[in-house]
Amino acid sequence: MNLDWLAPANEDAKMPFEVPQSFTRKVALGFAAYILFVIYPAYLGLRMLWGTYTFEWQSLLTAVISAVVFGLFAYKTMNDYFRRRPPR
Amino acid sequence: MLETFSTTLAPYYLQIKFVHLLFVAMWFWSTSVAYSYYLVPLFKAWQQAPDQIDRIHLRNWAMERFDDGAILEHIAFPMVLITGTTLMLIGGWNPGFGWFAMKLVLVVLVFVPIEVMDYYLAHFGGNKEAIRQSGAIEAYEPAIRRHWYFLVLSTPVVIVSITYVVYLAITKPF
């Protein structure tokens, strides 16, 4: 097979690509924290600014559950993509 | 001036909404087949055996093509923002509506930062073909790996947030 027309295969591409699970765990935690401490407060802030905000436990609970479930989903997805697996 | 703009375009609300939805669909789905069925399998194959030259070649080829493949997505995104802002102005939507406030927050705090990074990686400093042609070959592999990191980290965010925003816009649940 003539590979000349393809993009180059450098020597440094042969270095193993390994992403530790501790990294994906930290990223997933960061995502969950971003939902709880950035996205949700920004949403509440906007509602307050427009005078349509009323505190509801249900809203806070939804934010917490969303952050946890999304964190778990992100952790699983990232690990799946970074995992070494033979092509189908 | 904004009022004149809104009044002039108000009769065309549904037509603008149609254009908005068309570009949202293009933005959301245009790279999905290339990503899921070309890029991901080739990167997984390379991760499995990084020393195999044919896998590196194919990985690099797929990533360079993917940079170009993102053009449709990156034409669609500004169109989504323009038509979305127009709909907001002529439809009278504001963050007083809960669903709209959440949508706005996700656009500004999730989509825009991701797209800024994506534009850079695919078309500007991170474009792999441009790096290769510039002769800065030592920058090629780091650029490939950086882009792969970005794609994997943004995958769960994109899947969930775009789906959620489309749900919010259609059902207006709160």
PDB file of N, CA and C in Angstrom, chain A residues 43 47 52, chain B residues 94-104 168 174:
ATOM      1  N   TYR A  43     -27.721  30.737  36.134  1.00  0.00           N
ATOM      2  CA  TYR A  43     -29.155  30.638  35.821  1.00  0.00           C
ATOM      3  C   TYR A  43     -29.981  31.384  36.872  1.00  0.00           C
ATOM      4  N   ARG A  47     -32.354  34.822  36.483  1.00  0.00           N
ATOM      5  CA  ARG A  47     -33.767  34.866  36.913  1.00  0.00           C
ATOM      6  C   ARG A  47     -33.981  35.995  37.921  1.00  0.00           C
ATOM      7  N   THR A  52     -37.823  37.101  38.328  1.00  0.00           N
ATOM      8  CA  THR A  52     -38.739  35.951  38.273  1.00  0.00           C
ATOM      9  C   THR A  52     -38.201  34.787  39.104  1.00  0.00           C
TER      10      THR A  52
ATOM     11  N   ASN B  94     -37.040  36.509  26.976  1.00  0.00           N
ATOM     12  CA  ASN B  94     -36.024  37.072  27.871  1.00  0.00           C
ATOM     13  C   ASN B  94     -35.795  36.096  29.026  1.00  0.00           C
ATOM     14  N   PRO B  95     -34.737  36.323  29.828  1.00  0.00           N
ATOM     15  CA  PRO B  95     -34.407  35.360  30.897  1.00  0.00           C
ATOM     16  C   PRO B  95     -35.445  35.278  32.019  1.00  0.00           C
ATOM     17  N   GLY B  96     -36.503  36.066  31.908  1.00  0.00           N
ATOM     18  CA  GLY B  96     -37.602  35.897  32.851  1.00  0.00           C
ATOM     19  C   GLY B  96     -38.263  34.536  32.679  1.00  0.00           C
ATOM     20  N   PHE B  97     -38.172  33.990  31.478  1.00  0.00           N
ATOM     21  CA  PHE B  97     -38.651  32.623  31.227  1.00  0.00           C
ATOM     22  C   PHE B  97     -37.523  31.662  31.650  1.00  0.00           C
ATOM     23  N   GLY B  98     -37.857  30.720  32.527  1.00  0.00           N
ATOM     24  CA  GLY B  98     -36.839  29.816  33.063  1.00  0.00           C
ATOM     25  C   GLY B  98     -36.098  29.048  31.989  1.00  0.00           C
ATOM     26  N   TRP B  99     -36.831  28.480  31.057  1.00  0.00           N
ATOM     27  CA  TRP B  99     -36.197  27.659  30.006  1.00  0.00           C
ATOM     28  C   TRP B  99     -35.237  28.499  29.174  1.00  0.00           C
ATOM     29  N   PHE B 100     -35.630  29.782  28.950  1.00  0.00           N
ATOM     30  CA  PHE B 100     -34.792  30.644  28.130  1.00  0.00           C
ATOM     31  C   PHE B 100     -33.524  31.050  28.882  1.00  0.00           C
ATOM     32  N   ALA B 101     -33.682  31.299  30.192  1.00  0.00           N
ATOM     33  CA  ALA B 101     -32.513  31.652  31.014  1.00  0.00           C
ATOM     34  C   ALA B 101     -31.497  30.513  30.987  1.00  0.00           C
ATOM     35  N   MET B 102     -31.995  29.285  31.137  1.00  0.00           N
ATOM     36  CA  MET B 102     -31.096  28.119  31.140  1.00  0.00           C
ATOM     37  C   MET B 102     -30.433  27.952  29.775  1.00  0.00           C
ATOM     38  N   LYS B 103     -31.205  28.152  28.723  1.00  0.00           N
ATOM     39  CA  LYS B 103     -30.667  28.021  27.368  1.00  0.00           C
ATOM     40  C   LYS B 103     -29.558  29.060  27.138  1.00  0.00           C
ATOM     41  N   LEU B 104     -29.827  30.277  27.561  1.00  0.00           N
ATOM     42  CA  LEU B 104     -28.851  31.360  27.404  1.00  0.00           C
ATOM     43  C   LEU B 104     -27.550  31.051  28.162  1.00  0.00           C
ATOM     44  N   LEU B 168     -35.328  22.043  25.776  1.00  0.00           N
ATOM     45  CA  LEU B 168     -35.826  23.269  26.417  1.00  0.00           C
ATOM     46  C   LEU B 168     -36.565  24.156  25.413  1.00  0.00           C
ATOM     47  N   PHE B 174     -40.232  25.032  31.911  1.00  0.00           N
ATOM     48  CA  PHE B 174     -40.358  25.849  33.141  1.00  0.00           C
ATOM     49  C   PHE B 174     -40.056  27.308  32.846  1.00  0.00           C
TER      50      PHE B 174
END
